[in-house]
Amino acid sequence: MRILLTNDDGIDATGIQVLWQELLKIGEVVVVAPDAERSAASQAITVHSPIRVDKYCASDSRLCGWRIGGTPADCVKIALETLVSATPDFVVSGINHGPNLGTDVLYSGTVSAAIEGSLHGIPSVAVSLDSWKSSDFKPAAEFTAKLLQDIFQRSLPSNTLLNVNVPALSAEQIDGVAITKLGVRQYANVFEPRLDPRGRTYYWMGGEVVENVNDADSDIVAINKSKISVTPIHFDLTNYGIMETLKSWKL
């Protein structure tokens, strides 16, 4: 099994390091990840500046990969088109420090890296831990390895990726796995005005999650019930339901 591993937290992040170690138990792993955090990069690619590519080895020198001066989508594109000699069986993105639930997937660099893999026709998985504080990525890594083995035996439909969110709990505390749809995730955004040393105004964005009522089969409800959420995502954004209506407008 050949696995291309990336993330949006940067190649030194704990989540990718733990997942890297776990995936080595089931196959060959090539890591091509950003040189720094690229959270919320969405599907951005670098077109107006060069992309720096450096060999990288972890502190113990046993784990070596590629460090990329670009976005998560850049990492997958340049890996598949330049750095890897054989097409991988999987593209895996994560483990993200923090959840990627509901409509957050539209902004997520973690999910977008998996989308890029799927765009290249490769079964892809995005994995996130539902916490910004916990650093116990082991249950999420173990579940990801098992999931890849299941996909390897059964396959995924084309143009489909799996978005996985794992509760920040011990394996014993996690209450199973739910196959879910995307919920609704909204924020009360705050743009705080500040002054730079030259007296010019700039803004710093922050915000808190707004609690929404979500359907029982949504990823958000699953996580709140201490379940691992697995959401199949495809990227045909066409609203087929109104195509005939628009035709009737005779534009």
JSON list of N, CA and C in Angstrom, two decimals, residues 92-122:
[
{"chain": "A", "resi": 92, "resn": "VAL", "atom": "N", "xyz": [-3.78, 11.00, 2.05]},
{"chain": "A", "resi": 92, "resn": "VAL", "atom": "CA", "xyz": [-4.31, 11.21, 3.40]},
{"chain": "A", "resi": 92, "resn": "VAL", "atom": "C", "xyz": [-3.85, 12.58, 3.88]},
{"chain": "A", "resi": 93, "resn": "SER", "atom": "N", "xyz": [-4.78, 13.35, 4.45]},
{"chain": "A", "resi": 93, "resn": "SER", "atom": "CA", "xyz": [-4.48, 14.69, 4.94]},
{"chain": "A", "resi": 93, "resn": "SER", "atom": "C", "xyz": [-4.84, 14.76, 6.43]},
{"chain": "A", "resi": 94, "resn": "GLY", "atom": "N", "xyz": [-3.86, 15.13, 7.26]},
{"chain": "A", "resi": 94, "resn": "GLY", "atom": "CA", "xyz": [-4.13, 15.22, 8.69]},
{"chain": "A", "resi": 94, "resn": "GLY", "atom": "C", "xyz": [-2.96, 14.67, 9.50]},
{"chain": "A", "resi": 95, "resn": "ILE", "atom": "N", "xyz": [-3.15, 14.48, 10.75]},
{"chain": "A", "resi": 95, "resn": "ILE", "atom": "CA", "xyz": [-4.38, 14.70, 11.50]},
{"chain": "A", "resi": 95, "resn": "ILE", "atom": "C", "xyz": [-4.42, 16.18, 11.91]},
{"chain": "A", "resi": 96, "resn": "ASN", "atom": "N", "xyz": [-5.52, 16.84, 11.54]},
{"chain": "A", "resi": 96, "resn": "ASN", "atom": "CA", "xyz": [-5.63, 18.26, 11.85]},
{"chain": "A", "resi": 96, "resn": "ASN", "atom": "C", "xyz": [-5.86, 18.48, 13.34]},
{"chain": "A", "resi": 97, "resn": "HIS", "atom": "N", "xyz": [-5.23, 19.54, 13.87]},
{"chain": "A", "resi": 97, "resn": "HIS", "atom": "CA", "xyz": [-5.44, 19.92, 15.26]},
{"chain": "A", "resi": 97, "resn": "HIS", "atom": "C", "xyz": [-6.66, 20.83, 15.30]},
{"chain": "A", "resi": 98, "resn": "GLY", "atom": "N", "xyz": [-7.82, 20.26, 15.56]},
{"chain": "A", "resi": 98, "resn": "GLY", "atom": "CA", "xyz": [-9.09, 20.98, 15.52]},
{"chain": "A", "resi": 98, "resn": "GLY", "atom": "C", "xyz": [-10.03, 20.34, 14.52]},
{"chain": "A", "resi": 99, "resn": "PRO", "atom": "N", "xyz": [-11.34, 20.45, 14.74]},
{"chain": "A", "resi": 99, "resn": "PRO", "atom": "CA", "xyz": [-12.30, 19.76, 13.88]},
{"chain": "A", "resi": 99, "resn": "PRO", "atom": "C", "xyz": [-12.47, 20.43, 12.52]},
{"chain": "A", "resi": 100, "resn": "ASN", "atom": "N", "xyz": [-12.94, 19.65, 11.57]},
{"chain": "A", "resi": 100, "resn": "ASN", "atom": "CA", "xyz": [-13.40, 20.18, 10.28]},
{"chain": "A", "resi": 100, "resn": "ASN", "atom": "C", "xyz": [-14.79, 19.61, 10.03]},
{"chain": "A", "resi": 101, "resn": "LEU", "atom": "N", "xyz": [-15.77, 20.30, 10.58]},
{"chain": "A", "resi": 101, "resn": "LEU", "atom": "CA", "xyz": [-17.14, 19.83, 10.59]},
{"chain": "A", "resi": 101, "resn": "LEU", "atom": "C", "xyz": [-18.03, 20.75, 9.76]},
{"chain": "A", "resi": 102, "resn": "GLY", "atom": "N", "xyz": [-19.09, 20.16, 9.19]},
{"chain": "A", "resi": 102, "resn": "GLY", "atom": "CA", "xyz": [-20.08, 20.96, 8.49]},
{"chain": "A", "resi": 102, "resn": "GLY", "atom": "C", "xyz": [-19.49, 21.82, 7.41]},
{"chain": "A", "resi": 103, "resn": "THR", "atom": "N", "xyz": [-19.95, 23.04, 7.33]},
{"chain": "A", "resi": 103, "resn": "THR", "atom": "CA", "xyz": [-19.52, 23.96, 6.29]},
{"chain": "A", "resi": 103, "resn": "THR", "atom": "C", "xyz": [-18.08, 24.43, 6.45]},
{"chain": "A", "resi": 104, "resn": "ASP", "atom": "N", "xyz": [-17.41, 24.06, 7.56]},
{"chain": "A", "resi": 104, "resn": "ASP", "atom": "CA", "xyz": [-15.98, 24.36, 7.69]},
{"chain": "A", "resi": 104, "resn": "ASP", "atom": "C", "xyz": [-15.17, 23.73, 6.56]},
{"chain": "A", "resi": 105, "resn": "VAL", "atom": "N", "xyz": [-15.68, 22.65, 5.96]},
{"chain": "A", "resi": 105, "resn": "VAL", "atom": "CA", "xyz": [-14.90, 21.98, 4.92]},
{"chain": "A", "resi": 105, "resn": "VAL", "atom": "C", "xyz": [-14.65, 22.89, 3.73]},
{"chain": "A", "resi": 106, "resn": "LEU", "atom": "N", "xyz": [-15.46, 23.93, 3.56]},
{"chain": "A", "resi": 106, "resn": "LEU", "atom": "CA", "xyz": [-15.26, 24.86, 2.44]},
{"chain": "A", "resi": 106, "resn": "LEU", "atom": "C", "xyz": [-14.02, 25.71, 2.62]},
{"chain": "A", "resi": 107, "resn": "TYR", "atom": "N", "xyz": [-13.58, 25.89, 3.86]},
{"chain": "A", "resi": 107, "resn": "TYR", "atom": "CA", "xyz": [-12.40, 26.70, 4.17]},
{"chain": "A", "resi": 107, "resn": "TYR", "atom": "C", "xyz": [-11.17, 25.85, 4.47]},
{"chain": "A", "resi": 108, "resn": "SER", "atom": "N", "xyz": [-11.38, 24.61, 4.81]},
{"chain": "A", "resi": 108, "resn": "SER", "atom": "CA", "xyz": [-10.32, 23.78, 5.39]},
{"chain": "A", "resi": 108, "resn": "SER", "atom": "C", "xyz": [-9.20, 23.43, 4.41]},
{"chain": "A", "resi": 109, "resn": "GLY", "atom": "N", "xyz": [-7.97, 23.71, 4.81]},
{"chain": "A", "resi": 109, "resn": "GLY", "atom": "CA", "xyz": [-6.82, 23.25, 4.03]},
{"chain": "A", "resi": 109, "resn": "GLY", "atom": "C", "xyz": [-6.66, 21.75, 4.12]},
{"chain": "A", "resi": 110, "resn": "THR", "atom": "N", "xyz": [-7.01, 21.17, 5.28]},
{"chain": "A", "resi": 110, "resn": "THR", "atom": "CA", "xyz": [-6.93, 19.71, 5.45]},
{"chain": "A", "resi": 110, "resn": "THR", "atom": "C", "xyz": [-7.82, 19.00, 4.45]},
{"chain": "A", "resi": 111, "resn": "VAL", "atom": "N", "xyz": [-9.08, 19.41, 4.38]},
{"chain": "A", "resi": 111, "resn": "VAL", "atom": "CA", "xyz": [-10.03, 18.78, 3.46]},
{"chain": "A", "resi": 111, "resn": "VAL", "atom": "C", "xyz": [-9.65, 19.06, 2.02]},
{"chain": "A", "resi": 112, "resn": "SER", "atom": "N", "xyz": [-9.17, 20.27, 1.75]},
{"chain": "A", "resi": 112, "resn": "SER", "atom": "CA", "xyz": [-8.83, 20.63, 0.37]},
{"chain": "A", "resi": 112, "resn": "SER", "atom": "C", "xyz": [-7.68, 19.80, -0.18]},
{"chain": "A", "resi": 113, "resn": "ALA", "atom": "N", "xyz": [-6.74, 19.42, 0.68]},
{"chain": "A", "resi": 113, "resn": "ALA", "atom": "CA", "xyz": [-5.66, 18.54, 0.22]},
{"chain": "A", "resi": 113, "resn": "ALA", "atom": "C", "xyz": [-6.23, 17.19, -0.22]},
{"chain": "A", "resi": 114, "resn": "ALA", "atom": "N", "xyz": [-7.21, 16.69, 0.54]},
{"chain": "A", "resi": 114, "resn": "ALA", "atom": "CA", "xyz": [-7.86, 15.43, 0.16]},
{"chain": "A", "resi": 114, "resn": "ALA", "atom": "C", "xyz": [-8.68, 15.61, -1.12]},
{"chain": "A", "resi": 115, "resn": "ILE", "atom": "N", "xyz": [-9.31, 16.76, -1.27]},
{"chain": "A", "resi": 115, "resn": "ILE", "atom": "CA", "xyz": [-10.04, 17.02, -2.51]},
{"chain": "A", "resi": 115, "resn": "ILE", "atom": "C", "xyz": [-9.08, 16.98, -3.70]},
{"chain": "A", "resi": 116, "resn": "GLU", "atom": "N", "xyz": [-7.89, 17.56, -3.53]},
{"chain": "A", "resi": 116, "resn": "GLU", "atom": "CA", "xyz": [-6.91, 17.57, -4.62]},
{"chain": "A", "resi": 116, "resn": "GLU", "atom": "C", "xyz": [-6.52, 16.14, -5.00]},
{"chain": "A", "resi": 117, "resn": "GLY", "atom": "N", "xyz": [-6.35, 15.28, -4.00]},
{"chain": "A", "resi": 117, "resn": "GLY", "atom": "CA", "xyz": [-6.07, 13.89, -4.30]},
{"chain": "A", "resi": 117, "resn": "GLY", "atom": "C", "xyz": [-7.19, 13.23, -5.07]},
{"chain": "A", "resi": 118, "resn": "SER", "atom": "N", "xyz": [-8.42, 13.51, -4.64]},
{"chain": "A", "resi": 118, "resn": "SER", "atom": "CA", "xyz": [-9.58, 12.94, -5.32]},
{"chain": "A", "resi": 118, "resn": "SER", "atom": "C", "xyz": [-9.72, 13.47, -6.74]},
{"chain": "A", "resi": 119, "resn": "LEU", "atom": "N", "xyz": [-9.38, 14.73, -6.95]},
{"chain": "A", "resi": 119, "resn": "LEU", "atom": "CA", "xyz": [-9.40, 15.30, -8.30]},
{"chain": "A", "resi": 119, "resn": "LEU", "atom": "C", "xyz": [-8.46, 14.56, -9.24]},
{"chain": "A", "resi": 120, "resn": "HIS", "atom": "N", "xyz": [-7.40, 13.97, -8.68]},
{"chain": "A", "resi": 120, "resn": "HIS", "atom": "CA", "xyz": [-6.45, 13.18, -9.46]},
{"chain": "A", "resi": 120, "resn": "HIS", "atom": "C", "xyz": [-6.87, 11.71, -9.54]},
{"chain": "A", "resi": 121, "resn": "GLY", "atom": "N", "xyz": [-8.08, 11.40, -9.07]},
{"chain": "A", "resi": 121, "resn": "GLY", "atom": "CA", "xyz": [-8.58, 10.04, -9.18]},
{"chain": "A", "resi": 121, "resn": "GLY", "atom": "C", "xyz": [-8.06, 9.08, -8.12]},
{"chain": "A", "resi": 122, "resn": "ILE", "atom": "N", "xyz": [-7.55, 9.62, -7.02]},
{"chain": "A", "resi": 122, "resn": "ILE", "atom": "CA", "xyz": [-6.97, 8.78, -5.96]},
{"chain": "A", "resi": 122, "resn": "ILE", "atom": "C", "xyz": [-7.89, 8.79, -4.75]}
]
